[in-house]
mmCIF file of C-alpha atoms in Angstrom:
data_model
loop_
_atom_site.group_PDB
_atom_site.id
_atom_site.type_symbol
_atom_site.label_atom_id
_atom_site.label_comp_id
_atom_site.label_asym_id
_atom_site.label_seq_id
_atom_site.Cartn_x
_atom_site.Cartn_y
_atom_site.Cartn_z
ATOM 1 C CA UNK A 18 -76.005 -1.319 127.510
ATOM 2 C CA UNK A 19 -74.478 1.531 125.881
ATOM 3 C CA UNK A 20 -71.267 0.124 124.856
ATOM 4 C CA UNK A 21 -72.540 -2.780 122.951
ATOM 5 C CA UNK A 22 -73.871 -0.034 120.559
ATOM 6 C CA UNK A 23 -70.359 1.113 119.856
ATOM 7 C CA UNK A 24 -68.611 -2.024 119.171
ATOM 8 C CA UNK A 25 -71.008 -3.402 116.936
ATOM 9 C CA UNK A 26 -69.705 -5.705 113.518
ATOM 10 C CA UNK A 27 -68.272 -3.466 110.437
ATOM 11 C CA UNK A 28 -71.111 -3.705 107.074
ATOM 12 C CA UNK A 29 -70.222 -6.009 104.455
ATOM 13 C CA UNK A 30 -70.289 -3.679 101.903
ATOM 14 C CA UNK A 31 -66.951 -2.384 102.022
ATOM 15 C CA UNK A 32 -64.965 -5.635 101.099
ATOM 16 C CA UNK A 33 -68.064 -5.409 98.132
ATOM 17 C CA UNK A 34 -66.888 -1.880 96.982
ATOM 18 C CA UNK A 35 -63.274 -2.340 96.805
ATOM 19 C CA UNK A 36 -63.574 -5.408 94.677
ATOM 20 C CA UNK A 37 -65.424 -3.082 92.052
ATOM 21 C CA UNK A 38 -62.747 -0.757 91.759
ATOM 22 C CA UNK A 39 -59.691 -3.179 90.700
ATOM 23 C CA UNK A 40 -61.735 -4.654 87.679
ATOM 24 C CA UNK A 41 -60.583 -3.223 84.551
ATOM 25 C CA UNK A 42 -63.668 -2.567 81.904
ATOM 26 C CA UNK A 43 -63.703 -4.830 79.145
ATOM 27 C CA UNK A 44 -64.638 -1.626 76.532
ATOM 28 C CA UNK A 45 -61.224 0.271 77.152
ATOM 29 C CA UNK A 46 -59.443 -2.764 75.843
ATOM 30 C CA UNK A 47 -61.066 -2.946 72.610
ATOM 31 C CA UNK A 48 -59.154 -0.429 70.505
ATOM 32 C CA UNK A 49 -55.694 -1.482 71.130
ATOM 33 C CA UNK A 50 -56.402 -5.045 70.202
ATOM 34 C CA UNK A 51 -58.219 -3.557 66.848
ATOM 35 C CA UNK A 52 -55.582 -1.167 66.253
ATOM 36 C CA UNK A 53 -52.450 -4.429 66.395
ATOM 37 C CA UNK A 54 -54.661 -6.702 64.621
ATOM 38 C CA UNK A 55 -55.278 -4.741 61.343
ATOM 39 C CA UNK A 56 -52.540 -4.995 58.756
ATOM 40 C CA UNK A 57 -50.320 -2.089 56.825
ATOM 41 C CA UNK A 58 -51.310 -0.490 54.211
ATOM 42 C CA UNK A 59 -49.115 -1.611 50.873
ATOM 43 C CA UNK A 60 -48.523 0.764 48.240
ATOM 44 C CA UNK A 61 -48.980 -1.097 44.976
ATOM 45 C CA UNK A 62 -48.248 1.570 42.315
ATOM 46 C CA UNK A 63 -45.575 0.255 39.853
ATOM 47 C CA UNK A 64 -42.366 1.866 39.993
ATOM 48 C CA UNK A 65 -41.146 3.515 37.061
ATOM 49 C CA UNK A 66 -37.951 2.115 34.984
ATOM 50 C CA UNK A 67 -34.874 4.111 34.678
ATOM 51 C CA UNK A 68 -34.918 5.612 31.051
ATOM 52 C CA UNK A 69 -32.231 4.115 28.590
ATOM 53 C CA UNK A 70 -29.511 5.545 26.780
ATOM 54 C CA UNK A 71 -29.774 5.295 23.432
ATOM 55 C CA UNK A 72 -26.779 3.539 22.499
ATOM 56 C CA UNK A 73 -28.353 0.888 25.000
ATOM 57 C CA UNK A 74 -31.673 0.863 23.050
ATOM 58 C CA UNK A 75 -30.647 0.767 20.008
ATOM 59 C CA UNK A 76 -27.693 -2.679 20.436
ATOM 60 C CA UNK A 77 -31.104 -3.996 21.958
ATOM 61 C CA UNK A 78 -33.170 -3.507 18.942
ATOM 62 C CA UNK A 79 -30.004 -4.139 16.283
ATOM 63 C CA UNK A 80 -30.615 -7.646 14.323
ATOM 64 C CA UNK A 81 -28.471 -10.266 15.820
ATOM 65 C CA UNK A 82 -26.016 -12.748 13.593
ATOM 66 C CA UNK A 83 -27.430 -15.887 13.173
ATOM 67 C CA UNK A 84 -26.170 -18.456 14.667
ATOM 68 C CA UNK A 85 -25.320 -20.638 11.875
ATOM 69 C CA UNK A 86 -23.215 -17.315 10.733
ATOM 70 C CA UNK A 87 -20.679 -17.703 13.692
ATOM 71 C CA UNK A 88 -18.815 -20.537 12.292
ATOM 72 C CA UNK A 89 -18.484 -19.701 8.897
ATOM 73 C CA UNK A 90 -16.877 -16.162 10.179
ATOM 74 C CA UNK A 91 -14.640 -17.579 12.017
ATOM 75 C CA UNK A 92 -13.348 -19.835 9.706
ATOM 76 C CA UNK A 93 -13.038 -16.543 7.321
ATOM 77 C CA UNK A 94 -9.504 -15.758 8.054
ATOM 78 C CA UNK A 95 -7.933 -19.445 7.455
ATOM 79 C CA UNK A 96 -10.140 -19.832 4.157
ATOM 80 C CA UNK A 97 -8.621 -16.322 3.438
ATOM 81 C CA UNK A 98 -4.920 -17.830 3.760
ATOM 82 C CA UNK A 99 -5.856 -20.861 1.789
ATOM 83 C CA UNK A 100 -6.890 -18.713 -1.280
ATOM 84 C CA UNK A 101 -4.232 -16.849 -1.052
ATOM 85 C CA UNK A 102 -1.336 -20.016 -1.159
ATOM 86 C CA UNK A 103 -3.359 -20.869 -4.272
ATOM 87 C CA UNK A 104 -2.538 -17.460 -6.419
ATOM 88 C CA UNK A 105 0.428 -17.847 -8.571
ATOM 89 C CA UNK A 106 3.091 -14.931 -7.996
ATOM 90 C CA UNK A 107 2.524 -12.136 -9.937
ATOM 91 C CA UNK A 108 5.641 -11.959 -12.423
ATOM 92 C CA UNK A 109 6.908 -8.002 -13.580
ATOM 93 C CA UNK A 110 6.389 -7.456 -17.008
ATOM 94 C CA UNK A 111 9.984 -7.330 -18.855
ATOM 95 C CA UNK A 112 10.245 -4.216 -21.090
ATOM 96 C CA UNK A 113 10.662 -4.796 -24.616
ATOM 97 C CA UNK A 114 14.085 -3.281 -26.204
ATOM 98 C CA UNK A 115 12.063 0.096 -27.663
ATOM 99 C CA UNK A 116 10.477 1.041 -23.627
ATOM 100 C CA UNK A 117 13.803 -0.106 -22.132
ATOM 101 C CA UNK A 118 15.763 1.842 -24.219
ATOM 102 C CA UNK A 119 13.895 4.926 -23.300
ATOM 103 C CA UNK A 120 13.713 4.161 -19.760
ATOM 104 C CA UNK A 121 18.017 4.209 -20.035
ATOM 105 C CA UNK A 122 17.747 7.343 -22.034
ATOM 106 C CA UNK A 123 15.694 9.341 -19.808
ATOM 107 C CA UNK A 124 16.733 8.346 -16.302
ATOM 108 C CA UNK A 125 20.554 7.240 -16.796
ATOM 109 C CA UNK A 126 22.005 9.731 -17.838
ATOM 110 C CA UNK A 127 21.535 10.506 -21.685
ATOM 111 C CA UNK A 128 19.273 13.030 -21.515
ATOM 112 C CA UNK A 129 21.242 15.068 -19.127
ATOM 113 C CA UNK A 130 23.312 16.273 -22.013
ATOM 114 C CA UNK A 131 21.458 15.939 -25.034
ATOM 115 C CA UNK A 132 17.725 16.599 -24.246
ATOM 116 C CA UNK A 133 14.963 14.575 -23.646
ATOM 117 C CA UNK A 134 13.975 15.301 -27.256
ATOM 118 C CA UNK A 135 17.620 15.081 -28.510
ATOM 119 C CA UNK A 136 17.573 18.413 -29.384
ATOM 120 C CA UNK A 137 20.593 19.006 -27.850
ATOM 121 C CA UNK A 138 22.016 20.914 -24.447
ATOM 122 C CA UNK A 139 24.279 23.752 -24.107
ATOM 123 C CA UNK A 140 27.683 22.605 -25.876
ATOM 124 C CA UNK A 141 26.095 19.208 -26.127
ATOM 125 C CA UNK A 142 25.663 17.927 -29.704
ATOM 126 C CA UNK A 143 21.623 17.318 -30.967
ATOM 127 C CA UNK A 144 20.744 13.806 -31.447
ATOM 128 C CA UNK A 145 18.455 14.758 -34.334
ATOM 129 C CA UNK A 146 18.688 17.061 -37.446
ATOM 130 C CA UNK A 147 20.825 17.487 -40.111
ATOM 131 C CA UNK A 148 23.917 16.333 -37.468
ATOM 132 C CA UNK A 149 21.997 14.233 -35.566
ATOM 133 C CA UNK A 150 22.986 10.478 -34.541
ATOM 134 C CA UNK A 151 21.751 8.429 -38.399
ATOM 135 C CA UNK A 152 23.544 11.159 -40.344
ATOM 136 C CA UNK A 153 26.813 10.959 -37.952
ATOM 137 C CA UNK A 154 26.588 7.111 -37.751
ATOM 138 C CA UNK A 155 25.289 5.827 -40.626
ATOM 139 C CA UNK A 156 24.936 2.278 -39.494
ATOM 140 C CA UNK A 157 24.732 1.641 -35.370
ATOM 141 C CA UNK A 158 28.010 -0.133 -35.160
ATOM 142 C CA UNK A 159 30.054 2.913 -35.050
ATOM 143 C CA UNK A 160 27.394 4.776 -32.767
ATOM 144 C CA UNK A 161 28.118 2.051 -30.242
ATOM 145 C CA UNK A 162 31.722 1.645 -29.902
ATOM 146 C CA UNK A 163 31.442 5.741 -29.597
ATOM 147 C CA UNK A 164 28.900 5.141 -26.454
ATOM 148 C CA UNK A 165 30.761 2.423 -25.233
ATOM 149 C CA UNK A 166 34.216 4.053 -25.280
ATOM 150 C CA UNK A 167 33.387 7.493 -24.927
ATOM 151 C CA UNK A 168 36.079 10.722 -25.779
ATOM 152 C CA UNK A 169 38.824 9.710 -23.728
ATOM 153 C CA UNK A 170 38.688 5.464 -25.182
ATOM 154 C CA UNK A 171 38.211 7.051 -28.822
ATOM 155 C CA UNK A 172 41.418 9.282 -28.112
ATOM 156 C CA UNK A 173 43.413 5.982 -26.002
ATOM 157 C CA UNK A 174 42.547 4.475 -29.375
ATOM 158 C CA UNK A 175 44.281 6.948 -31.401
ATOM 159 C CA UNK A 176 41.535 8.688 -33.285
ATOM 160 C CA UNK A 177 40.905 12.415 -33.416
ATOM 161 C CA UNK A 178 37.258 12.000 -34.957
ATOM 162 C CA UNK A 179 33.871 10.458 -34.728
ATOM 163 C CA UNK A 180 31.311 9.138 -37.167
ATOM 164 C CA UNK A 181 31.430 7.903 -40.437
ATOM 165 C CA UNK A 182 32.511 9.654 -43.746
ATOM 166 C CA UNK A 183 28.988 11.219 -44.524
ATOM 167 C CA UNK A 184 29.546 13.520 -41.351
ATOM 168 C CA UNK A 185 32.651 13.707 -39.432
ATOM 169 C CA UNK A 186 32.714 15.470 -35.554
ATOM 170 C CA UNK A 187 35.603 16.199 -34.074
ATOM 171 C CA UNK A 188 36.692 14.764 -30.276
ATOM 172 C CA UNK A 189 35.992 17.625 -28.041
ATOM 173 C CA UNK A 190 36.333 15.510 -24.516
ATOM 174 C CA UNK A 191 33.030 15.512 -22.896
ATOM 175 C CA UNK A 192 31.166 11.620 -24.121
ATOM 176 C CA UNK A 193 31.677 9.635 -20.729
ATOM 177 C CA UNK A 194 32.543 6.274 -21.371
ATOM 178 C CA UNK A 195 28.968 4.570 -21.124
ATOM 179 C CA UNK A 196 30.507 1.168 -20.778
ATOM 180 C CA UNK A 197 32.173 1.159 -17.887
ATOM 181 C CA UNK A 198 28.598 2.272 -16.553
ATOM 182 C CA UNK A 199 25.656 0.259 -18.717
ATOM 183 C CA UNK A 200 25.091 -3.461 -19.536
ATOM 184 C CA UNK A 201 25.370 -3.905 -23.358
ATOM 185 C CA UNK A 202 21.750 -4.845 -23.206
ATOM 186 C CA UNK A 203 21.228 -0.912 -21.732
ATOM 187 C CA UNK A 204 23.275 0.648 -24.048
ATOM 188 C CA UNK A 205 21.946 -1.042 -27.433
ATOM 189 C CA UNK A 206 18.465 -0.242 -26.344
ATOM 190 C CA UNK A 207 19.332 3.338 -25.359
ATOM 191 C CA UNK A 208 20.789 3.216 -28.995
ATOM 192 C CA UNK A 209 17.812 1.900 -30.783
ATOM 193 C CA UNK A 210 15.767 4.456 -29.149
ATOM 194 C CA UNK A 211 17.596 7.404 -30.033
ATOM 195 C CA UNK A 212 18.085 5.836 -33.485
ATOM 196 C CA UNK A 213 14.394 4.941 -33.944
ATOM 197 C CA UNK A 214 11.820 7.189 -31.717
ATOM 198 C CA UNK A 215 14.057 10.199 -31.897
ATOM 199 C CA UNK A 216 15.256 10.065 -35.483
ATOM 200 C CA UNK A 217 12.143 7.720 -36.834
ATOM 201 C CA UNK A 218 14.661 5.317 -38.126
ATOM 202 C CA UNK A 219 12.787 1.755 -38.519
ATOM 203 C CA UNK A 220 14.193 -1.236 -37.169
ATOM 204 C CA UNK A 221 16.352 -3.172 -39.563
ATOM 205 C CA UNK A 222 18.528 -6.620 -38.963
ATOM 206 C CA UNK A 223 20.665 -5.914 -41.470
ATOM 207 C CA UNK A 224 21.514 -2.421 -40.892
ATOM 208 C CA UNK A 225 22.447 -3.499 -37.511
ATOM 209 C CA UNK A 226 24.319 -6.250 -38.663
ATOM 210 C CA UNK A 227 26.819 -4.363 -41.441
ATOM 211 C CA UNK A 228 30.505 -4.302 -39.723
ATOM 212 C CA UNK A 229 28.946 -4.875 -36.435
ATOM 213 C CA UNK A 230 31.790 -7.669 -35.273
ATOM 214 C CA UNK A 231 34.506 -6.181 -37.206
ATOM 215 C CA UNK A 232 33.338 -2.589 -35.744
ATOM 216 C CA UNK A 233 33.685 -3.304 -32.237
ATOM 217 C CA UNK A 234 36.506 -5.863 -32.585
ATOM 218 C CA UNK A 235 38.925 -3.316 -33.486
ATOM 219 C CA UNK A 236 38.350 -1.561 -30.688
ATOM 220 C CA UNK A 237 37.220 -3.920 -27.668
ATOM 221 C CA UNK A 238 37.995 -6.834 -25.976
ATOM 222 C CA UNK A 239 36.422 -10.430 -27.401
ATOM 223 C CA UNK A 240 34.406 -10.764 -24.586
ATOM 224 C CA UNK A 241 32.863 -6.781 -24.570
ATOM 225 C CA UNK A 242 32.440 -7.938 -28.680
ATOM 226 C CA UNK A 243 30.742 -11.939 -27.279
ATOM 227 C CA UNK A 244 28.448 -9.813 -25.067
ATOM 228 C CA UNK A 245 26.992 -6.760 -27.770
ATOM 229 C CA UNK A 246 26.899 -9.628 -30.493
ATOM 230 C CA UNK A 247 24.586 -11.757 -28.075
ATOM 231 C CA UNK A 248 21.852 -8.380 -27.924
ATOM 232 C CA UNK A 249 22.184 -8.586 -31.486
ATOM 233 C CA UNK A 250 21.536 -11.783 -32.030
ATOM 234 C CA UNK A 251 19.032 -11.886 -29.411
ATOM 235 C CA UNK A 252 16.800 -8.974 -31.486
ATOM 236 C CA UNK A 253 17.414 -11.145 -34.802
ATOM 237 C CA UNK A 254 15.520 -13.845 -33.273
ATOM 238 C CA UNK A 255 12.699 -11.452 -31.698
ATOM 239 C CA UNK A 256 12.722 -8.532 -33.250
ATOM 240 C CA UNK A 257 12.224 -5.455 -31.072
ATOM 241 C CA UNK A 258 8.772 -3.846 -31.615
ATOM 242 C CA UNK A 259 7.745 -0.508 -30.316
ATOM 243 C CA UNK A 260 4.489 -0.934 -27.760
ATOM 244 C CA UNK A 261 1.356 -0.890 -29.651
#
């Protein structure tokens, strides 16, 4: 009797209880599933640009070309060359007998010796005055076989003097022979100017002209004579003119 007491079945509510434990509350879940289903937050505040320079700015706001202006710029240059093959060449101006002959006066070697003014240098006769070149050569022939020749091809010659009656000059030695050096074109200009704008002498054909050929002939060659004669009658054609 006693022992069936002690062996009697286990309760069923102890399979009930341990069941209860291992189920997980539906609550505590909630949270984590809100917290992975809501999205980020997204900042939407515009950025701001990088300033720019102003050398940037201001090619951005410079006026552009138009296009229709690209072509005709380009073509510039070869419109440029085309004008240019169309221009006659520019021709120097020749200089008449009265600026030659002072260009040969001043820079070749006359006025060295007797002055830009002809006044004269040192032991170097005056050009002008009462011994200047129209009182010692009364008519240019003479003057020019003296510039041509010079002291020593006066003295080869056989003459001691210089000039014509009126006023008579000694050789002293220092006139260089000027034609060895000048053209006769160079040295009847350089003539006519220290004839006519240093000693106011006007221009004259015949004064030129009287013993001009037999002048020089008795002292030069035919061909020095051909050449000085050709100047000569060169100016009787055109006469020279001093620059207005």
């Amino acid at each position: 009797m006693g022992g069936g007491t002690g062996d009697s079945a286990p309760s069923d509510s102890s399979p009930a209880a341990t069941g209860s434990e291992a189920v997980v509350p539906a609550a505590s879940a909630a949270p984590a599933a809100a917290a992975a289903a809501s999205p980020a937050l997204v900042d939407n505040t515009p950025a701001v640009p990088d300033p720019v320079a102003p050398w940037v700015a201001a090619a951005q706001s410079r006026q552009k070309i138009p296009f229709w202006a690209i072509p005709v710029l380009a073509l510039l240059p070869i419109w440029a060359a085309i004008y240019m093959l169309t221009l006659d060449t520019p021709t120097p101006t020749e200089l008449g007998p009265y600026e030659a002959g002072a260009e040969v006066y001043n820079n070749k070697g006359c006025s060295g010796c007797h002055g830009g003014a002809g006044a004269g240098n040192g032991n170097n006769p005056a050009l002008i005055g009462p011994t200047g070149a129209t009182k010692v050569f009364t008519v240019p022939a003479n003057q020019v076989t003296w510039v041509i020749l010079g002291s020593a091809g006066y003295k080869a010659a056989g003459l001691e003097t210089y000039g014509d009656a009126d006023v008579v000059r000694p050789i002293g030695g220092g006139m260089p022979a000027w034609g060895e050096v000048l053209t006769a074109d160079e040295i009847m200009d350089a003539i006519l100017h220290e004839r006519s704008a240093l000693n106011d002498e006007k221009f004259d054909i015949a004064t030129w002209r009287d013993g001009f050929e037999e002048a020089l002939s008795a002292l030069l060659p035919a061909e020095q004579v051909a050449q000085f004669t050709a100047v000569l009658d060169k100016w009787e054609k055109d006469p020279p003119a001093p620059a207005a």
